[in-house]
């Protein structure tokens, strides 16, 4: 599945809260809360679900809402280029744990830009938002790569889970009454 296809499929399951501001706030809160779930992951299935699936869902829908041109995941050349920033002065690779720190930093920077837009009515360019979101997606790619998780498989599993939860589209009833066993099966298949 390409990220463009993923973006189309995630839009089907995004609730419309009635305004762009509320929908964007939902995406910002979601990215932030998913990051805390990433930290608590105990295995690759959960890590792939939280980062490659759920966090990517919020990023995807944010890109849809703001009409941002971003890509995911990085190819191996892009991964290797980004990895170069994770070596210390002695040439030691600092590993995936540092990519989490940068991922959280990038999420916070995007949230800060949105805060400035909504609270202070400050002009923020589409390019700034796009650059920040792309950086989040790039660092997600590096994190997934560091743990041997296929981002395409994570996106596929996320969509399979969402098709079980929301067969047609988002509904509050389906969000509250989930079949967690079937969702878990979709993630583990």
XYZ file of N, CA and C in Angstrom:
567
model
N 0.848 -1.181 0.000
C 0.000 0.000 0.000
C 0.891 1.241 0.000
N 0.575 2.190 -0.829
C 1.307 3.447 -0.838
C 0.739 4.373 0.232
N 1.490 5.397 0.579
C 1.003 6.359 1.568
C -0.196 7.132 1.021
N -0.212 7.374 -0.283
C -1.369 8.054 -0.893
C -2.643 7.225 -0.723
N -2.535 5.932 -0.956
C -3.688 5.049 -0.742
C -4.075 5.044 0.729
N -3.072 4.961 1.587
C -3.318 4.982 3.030
C -4.061 6.255 3.433
N -3.637 7.386 2.879
C -4.312 8.660 3.190
C -5.782 8.614 2.806
N -6.091 8.057 1.662
C -7.493 7.947 1.240
C -8.287 7.060 2.193
N -7.682 5.950 2.596
C -8.382 5.007 3.463
C -8.542 5.532 4.892
N -7.573 6.289 5.380
C -7.700 6.816 6.743
C -8.771 7.895 6.825
N -8.962 8.642 5.763
C -9.985 9.688 5.758
C -11.380 9.137 5.994
N -11.591 7.892 5.609
C -12.887 7.241 5.790
C -13.234 7.069 7.269
N -12.219 6.930 8.107
C -12.458 6.637 9.520
C -12.239 7.836 10.440
N -12.023 9.015 9.862
C -11.817 10.207 10.687
C -13.157 10.874 10.988
N -13.459 11.081 12.266
C -14.703 11.782 12.583
C -14.601 13.254 12.193
N -15.689 13.826 11.765
C -15.738 15.256 11.475
C -16.290 15.946 12.719
N -15.474 16.718 13.385
C -15.870 17.381 14.628
C -16.528 18.734 14.389
N -16.751 19.092 13.131
C -17.529 20.282 12.818
C -16.743 21.502 12.397
N -15.433 21.507 12.606
C -14.629 22.647 12.155
C -13.197 22.184 11.916
N -12.494 22.920 11.074
C -11.097 22.605 10.808
C -10.293 22.674 12.102
N -10.548 23.690 12.928
C -9.809 23.830 14.182
C -9.964 22.605 15.067
N -11.187 22.138 15.244
C -11.406 20.970 16.096
C -10.805 19.713 15.485
N -10.909 19.563 14.176
C -10.323 18.389 13.520
C -8.801 18.396 13.639
N -8.180 19.560 13.469
C -6.726 19.659 13.609
C -6.324 19.417 15.064
N -7.078 19.970 16.001
C -6.800 19.736 17.422
C -6.848 18.234 17.724
N -7.829 17.545 17.161
C -7.926 16.092 17.325
C -6.642 15.413 16.841
N -6.117 15.845 15.685
C -4.904 15.229 15.148
C -3.687 15.529 16.036
N -3.601 16.761 16.559
C -2.475 17.128 17.424
C -2.516 16.335 18.733
N -3.694 16.262 19.339
C -3.829 15.490 20.580
C -3.529 14.018 20.322
N -3.976 13.515 19.184
C -3.738 12.115 18.850
C -2.269 11.797 18.664
N -1.547 12.639 17.918
C -0.110 12.395 17.727
C 0.601 12.373 19.073
N 0.238 13.301 19.934
C 0.888 13.404 21.240
C 0.565 12.204 22.115
N -0.697 11.812 22.167
C -1.056 10.686 23.036
C -0.539 9.361 22.476
N -0.471 9.215 21.166
C 0.075 7.987 20.591
C 1.552 7.846 20.916
N 2.251 8.967 20.999
C 3.668 8.876 21.316
C 3.869 8.261 22.698
N 3.010 8.603 23.656
C 3.147 7.991 24.984
C 2.877 6.495 24.917
N 1.983 6.079 24.023
C 1.729 4.644 23.864
C 2.921 3.947 23.204
N 3.629 4.640 22.328
C 4.831 4.076 21.701
C 5.854 3.746 22.783
N 6.019 4.641 23.734
C 6.996 4.437 24.804
C 6.667 3.190 25.617
N 5.380 2.899 25.783
C 4.951 1.754 26.592
C 4.937 0.424 25.833
N 5.275 0.419 24.555
C 5.206 -0.813 23.758
C 6.177 -1.859 24.275
N 5.723 -3.110 24.254
C 6.551 -4.205 24.750
C 6.976 -5.172 23.653
N 6.417 -5.053 22.456
C 6.805 -5.960 21.379
C 6.650 -5.262 20.029
N 7.161 -5.927 18.978
C 7.163 -5.330 17.646
C 5.763 -5.140 17.082
N 4.835 -6.044 17.395
C 3.457 -5.885 16.886
C 2.870 -4.599 17.438
N 3.020 -4.391 18.752
C 2.467 -3.175 19.360
C 3.192 -1.929 18.873
N 4.515 -2.008 18.740
C 5.268 -0.857 18.252
C 4.852 -0.516 16.833
N 4.709 -1.522 15.985
C 4.258 -1.287 14.618
C 2.867 -0.702 14.581
N 1.991 -1.189 15.476
C 0.616 -0.681 15.539
C 0.592 0.778 15.971
N 1.317 1.085 17.032
C 1.255 2.443 17.578
C 1.932 3.463 16.676
N 3.096 3.104 16.138
C 3.823 4.079 15.331
C 3.460 3.996 13.858
N 3.600 2.820 13.294
C 3.355 2.665 11.862
C 1.885 2.704 11.519
N 1.038 2.459 12.503
C -0.402 2.458 12.278
C -1.078 3.686 12.856
N -1.187 3.720 14.179
C -1.986 4.767 14.811
C -1.390 6.167 14.643
N -0.100 6.311 14.900
C 0.509 7.639 14.726
C 0.468 8.044 13.258
N 0.723 7.095 12.365
C 0.631 7.389 10.931
C -0.786 7.806 10.552
N -1.812 7.235 11.217
C -3.215 7.603 10.962
C -3.426 9.091 11.251
N -2.937 9.549 12.398
C -3.090 10.968 12.742
C -2.311 11.853 11.772
N -1.104 11.441 11.421
C -0.302 12.215 10.462
C -0.988 12.258 9.098
N -1.507 11.123 8.676
C -2.183 11.023 7.390
C -3.394 11.952 7.337
N -4.215 11.905 8.354
C -5.414 12.743 8.355
C -5.073 14.224 8.519
N -4.005 14.524 9.251
C -3.554 15.919 9.337
C -3.125 16.401 7.945
N -2.375 15.565 7.230
C -1.958 15.915 5.869
C -3.179 16.131 4.987
N -4.207 15.292 5.149
C -5.442 15.456 4.372
C -6.139 16.772 4.709
N -6.272 17.055 5.999
C -6.962 18.281 6.434
C -6.267 19.538 5.917
N -4.939 19.529 5.965
C -4.161 20.719 5.623
C -3.672 20.704 4.177
N -4.026 19.660 3.426
C -3.618 19.504 2.032
C -2.100 19.622 1.879
N -1.386 18.800 2.659
C 0.072 18.819 2.659
C 0.611 17.696 1.783
N 1.659 17.990 1.059
C 2.295 17.028 0.167
C 3.477 16.403 0.898
N 3.243 15.252 1.540
C 4.280 14.556 2.283
C 4.345 13.112 1.829
N 5.447 12.450 2.162
C 5.604 11.047 1.775
C 6.043 10.223 2.981
N 5.779 8.932 2.894
C 6.134 8.006 3.950
C 6.110 6.623 3.333
N 6.960 5.736 3.694
C 8.153 5.919 4.507
C 9.336 6.341 3.651
N 10.435 6.660 4.323
C 11.677 6.937 3.613
C 12.172 5.661 2.951
N 12.803 5.813 1.794
C 13.457 4.647 1.203
C 14.777 4.420 1.944
N 15.475 3.345 1.630
C 16.687 3.000 2.375
C 17.756 4.084 2.243
N 17.825 4.757 1.102
C 18.781 5.860 0.941
C 18.447 6.988 1.925
N 17.169 7.334 2.026
C 16.748 8.378 2.965
C 16.981 7.968 4.406
N 16.740 6.701 4.726
C 16.987 6.182 6.082
C 18.465 6.332 6.414
N 19.324 5.891 5.495
C 20.767 5.959 5.755
C 21.242 7.397 5.909
N 20.695 8.297 5.122
C 21.066 9.710 5.228
C 20.640 10.268 6.597
N 19.422 9.967 7.025
C 18.935 10.451 8.315
C 19.714 9.815 9.467
N 20.098 8.546 9.314
C 20.856 7.853 10.365
C 22.179 8.552 10.649
N 22.726 9.230 9.666
C 24.020 9.899 9.855
C 23.958 10.920 10.995
N 22.783 11.456 11.271
C 22.665 12.442 12.353
C 22.609 11.781 13.730
N 22.633 10.439 13.768
C 22.545 9.727 15.035
C 23.851 9.033 15.426
N 24.973 9.578 14.952
C 26.281 9.075 15.357
C 26.920 10.098 16.282
N 27.556 9.620 17.346
C 28.248 10.566 18.229
C 29.609 10.914 17.631
N 30.370 11.728 18.327
C 31.660 12.211 17.786
C 32.656 11.090 17.544
N 32.532 9.999 18.291
C 33.474 8.891 18.107
C 33.037 7.929 17.010
N 31.892 8.191 16.385
C 31.413 7.333 15.316
C 30.483 6.235 15.781
N 30.068 6.269 17.044
C 29.165 5.253 17.592
C 27.723 5.588 17.221
N 27.002 4.596 16.660
C 25.599 4.804 16.309
C 24.764 4.789 17.577
N 24.038 5.848 17.815
C 23.283 6.004 19.054
C 22.010 5.169 19.083
N 21.541 4.718 17.931
C 20.435 3.778 17.893
C 19.058 4.394 17.855
N 18.087 3.483 17.824
C 16.690 3.857 17.673
C 16.143 4.704 18.798
N 16.713 4.554 20.018
C 16.157 5.317 21.133
C 16.287 6.826 20.910
N 17.323 7.263 20.216
C 17.459 8.685 19.954
C 16.485 9.161 18.892
N 16.132 8.272 17.994
C 15.152 8.669 16.985
C 13.806 8.942 17.644
N 13.514 8.266 18.762
C 12.280 8.563 19.511
C 12.302 9.970 20.075
N 13.450 10.368 20.588
C 13.579 11.717 21.152
C 13.319 12.749 20.064
N 13.902 12.545 18.903
C 13.691 13.473 17.800
C 12.249 13.430 17.300
N 11.660 12.255 17.276
C 10.259 12.139 16.871
C 9.372 12.951 17.808
N 9.579 12.794 19.114
C 8.780 13.560 20.074
C 9.013 15.052 19.903
N 10.249 15.439 19.680
C 10.573 16.857 19.476
C 9.848 17.410 18.255
N 9.832 16.647 17.171
C 9.165 17.108 15.953
C 7.651 17.210 16.146
N 7.065 16.255 16.869
C 5.631 16.335 17.162
C 5.335 17.587 17.971
N 6.155 17.851 18.992
C 5.954 19.051 19.820
C 6.094 20.336 19.004
N 7.011 20.354 18.067
C 7.183 21.548 17.227
C 5.961 21.782 16.345
N 5.380 20.704 15.821
C 4.168 20.849 15.013
C 3.003 21.327 15.878
N 2.860 20.754 17.059
C 1.806 21.187 17.982
C 1.987 22.670 18.311
N 3.223 23.097 18.505
C 3.492 24.503 18.802
C 3.090 25.410 17.636
N 3.376 24.993 16.411
C 2.952 25.789 15.250
C 1.433 25.921 15.206
N 0.730 24.818 15.479
C -0.734 24.868 15.469
C -1.274 25.729 16.611
N -0.618 25.667 17.750
C -1.014 26.533 18.868
C -0.896 28.004 18.454
N 0.193 28.338 17.805
C 0.390 29.722 17.357
C -0.677 30.134 16.358
N -1.057 29.206 15.468
C -2.109 29.502 14.483
C -3.451 29.746 15.151
N -3.827 28.855 16.060
C -5.177 28.905 16.625
C -5.302 29.863 17.802
N -4.345 29.870 18.685
C -4.468 30.673 19.907
C -4.048 32.117 19.664
N -2.937 32.301 18.946
C -2.397 33.646 18.748
C -2.736 34.234 17.392
N -3.441 33.472 16.573
C -3.816 33.915 15.230
C -2.595 34.350 14.419
N -1.483 33.646 14.627
C -0.239 33.936 13.923
C -0.260 33.241 12.572
N 0.255 33.896 11.579
C 0.358 33.309 10.236
C 1.465 32.255 10.236
N 1.119 31.051 9.857
C 2.078 29.958 9.720
C 1.928 29.433 8.299
N 3.027 29.359 7.592
C 2.945 28.964 6.189
C 2.681 27.471 6.042
N 2.060 27.141 4.937
C 1.819 25.738 4.595
C 3.148 24.995 4.501
N 4.176 25.669 4.013
C 5.498 25.058 3.883
C 6.066 24.671 5.245
N 5.861 25.539 6.267
C 6.336 25.213 7.621
C 5.641 23.965 8.157
N 4.333 23.901 7.973
C 3.561 22.755 8.449
C 3.979 21.493 7.708
N 4.154 21.613 6.414
C 4.554 20.476 5.589
C 5.935 19.978 5.978
N 6.870 20.894 6.194
C 8.232 20.525 6.580
C 8.238 19.799 7.923
N 7.472 20.299 8.859
C 7.422 19.690 10.192
C 6.786 18.298 10.124
N 5.672 18.167 9.400
C 5.023 16.860 9.281
C 5.937 15.877 8.555
N 6.617 16.332 7.516
C 7.542 15.435 6.807
C 8.646 14.961 7.739
N 9.129 15.833 8.596
C 10.166 15.443 9.548
C 9.651 14.386 10.523
N 8.405 14.526 10.963
C 7.797 13.508 11.829
C 7.756 12.162 11.105
N 7.286 12.177 9.879
C 7.183 10.933 9.104
C 8.564 10.323 8.843
N 9.561 11.163 8.592
C 10.914 10.665 8.367
C 11.465 9.993 9.626
N 11.255 10.618 10.776
C 11.743 10.030 12.019
C 10.957 8.766 12.382
N 9.681 8.721 12.020
C 8.926 7.480 12.198
C 9.542 6.374 11.345
N 9.923 6.699 10.116
C 10.566 5.722 9.237
C 11.834 5.171 9.881
N 12.638 6.060 10.430
C 13.887 5.634 11.053
C 13.615 4.751 12.270
N 12.651 5.128 13.087
C 12.302 4.311 14.263
C 11.841 2.924 13.842
N 10.957 2.861 12.877
C 10.447 1.566 12.413
C 11.587 0.718 11.841
N 12.443 1.357 11.058
C 13.584 0.649 10.462
C 14.512 0.114 11.556
N 14.758 0.918 12.585
C 15.661 0.510 13.662
C 15.168 -0.745 14.367
N 13.862 -0.953 14.377
C 13.302 -2.122 15.044
C 12.834 -3.205 14.068
N 13.206 -3.056 12.804
C 12.902 -4.077 11.818
C 11.425 -4.208 11.495
N 10.691 -3.110 11.585
C 9.252 -3.118 11.323
C 9.003 -2.561 9.931
N 8.269 -3.287 9.131
C 7.922 -2.868 7.779
C 6.782 -1.849 7.856
N 7.019 -0.593 7.485
C 5.964 0.424 7.581
C 4.759 0.128 6.697
N 4.991 -0.514 5.543
C 3.880 -0.852 4.657
C 2.974 -1.889 5.322
N 3.591 -2.866 5.960
C 2.815 -3.887 6.670
C 2.064 -3.252 7.841
N 2.698 -2.326 8.549
C 2.034 -1.650 9.667
C 0.816 -0.861 9.181
N 0.947 -0.180 8.040
C -0.198 0.565 7.497
C -1.306 -0.392 7.059
N -0.927 -1.484 6.405
C -1.921 -2.491 5.984
C -2.687 -3.034 7.189
N -1.957 -3.368 8.240
C -2.589 -3.914 9.448
C -3.504 -2.886 10.105
N -3.071 -1.638 10.097
C -3.891 -0.582 10.683
C -5.217 -0.442 9.939
N -5.158 -0.479 8.620
C -6.385 -0.379 7.819
C -7.272 -1.604 8.054
N -6.666 -2.790 8.156
C -7.453 -4.004 8.437
C -8.160 -3.882 9.783
N -7.462 -3.347 10.782
C -8.062 -3.141 12.105
C -9.224 -2.157 12.014
N -9.017 -1.071 11.270
C -10.055 -0.041 11.160
C -11.268 -0.522 10.367
N -11.057 -1.417 9.412
C -12.197 -1.978 8.665
C -13.074 -2.829 9.575
N -12.461 -3.471 10.549
C -13.240 -4.234 11.528
C -13.999 -3.274 12.452
N -13.323 -2.233 12.899
C -13.938 -1.287 13.831
C -15.012 -0.440 13.158
N -14.706 0.014 11.943
C -15.618 0.901 11.214
C -15.862 0.318 9.819
N -16.776 -0.627 9.678
C -16.979 -1.285 8.378
C -17.303 -0.309 7.241
N -18.041 0.732 7.520
C -18.393 1.710 6.484
C -17.612 3.008 6.658
N -17.779 3.618 7.812
C -17.105 4.880 8.145
C -17.141 5.028 9.655
N -16.538 6.095 10.152
C -16.524 6.341 11.596
C -17.939 6.532 12.134
N -18.231 5.869 13.245
C -19.444 6.155 14.026
C -19.060 6.114 15.498
N -19.699 6.948 16.297
C -19.418 6.951 17.732
C -19.732 5.595 18.351
N -20.818 4.983 17.902
C -21.207 3.687 18.448
C -20.109 2.644 18.214
N -19.588 2.591 16.998
C -18.518 1.627 16.702
C -17.239 1.951 17.464
N -16.983 3.232 17.694
C -15.793 3.618 18.447
C -15.899 3.171 19.904
N -17.105 3.184 20.440
C -17.316 2.805 21.845
C -17.461 1.302 22.031
N -17.968 0.603 21.034
C -18.253 -0.834 21.136
C -17.368 -1.614 20.179
N -16.118 -1.769 20.563
C -15.136 -2.398 19.696
C -15.031 -3.897 19.949
N -14.696 -4.630 18.904
C -14.400 -6.054 19.002
C -12.877 -6.182 19.077
N -12.349 -6.051 20.279
C -10.898 -6.006 20.461
C -10.205 -7.296 20.035
N -10.869 -8.429 20.208
C -10.259 -9.701 19.788
C -10.067 -9.742 18.273
N -11.083 -9.332 17.528
C -10.976 -9.323 16.066
C -9.958 -8.284 15.602
N -9.927 -7.128 16.263
C -8.936 -6.097 15.911
C -7.524 -6.616 16.148
N -7.295 -7.301 17.265
C -5.978 -7.838 17.579
C -5.586 -8.883 16.531
N -6.533 -9.705 16.120
C -6.267 -10.708 15.079
C -5.800 -10.051 13.789
N -6.458 -8.949 13.417
C -6.075 -8.233 12.196
C -4.650 -7.693 12.309
N -4.275 -7.242 13.492
C -2.937 -6.692 13.686
C -1.858 -7.772 13.674
N -2.224 -8.976 14.093
C -1.242 -10.048 14.201
C -1.169 -10.937 12.964
N -2.065 -10.701 11.995
C -2.053 -11.551 10.796
C -1.016 -11.122 9.797
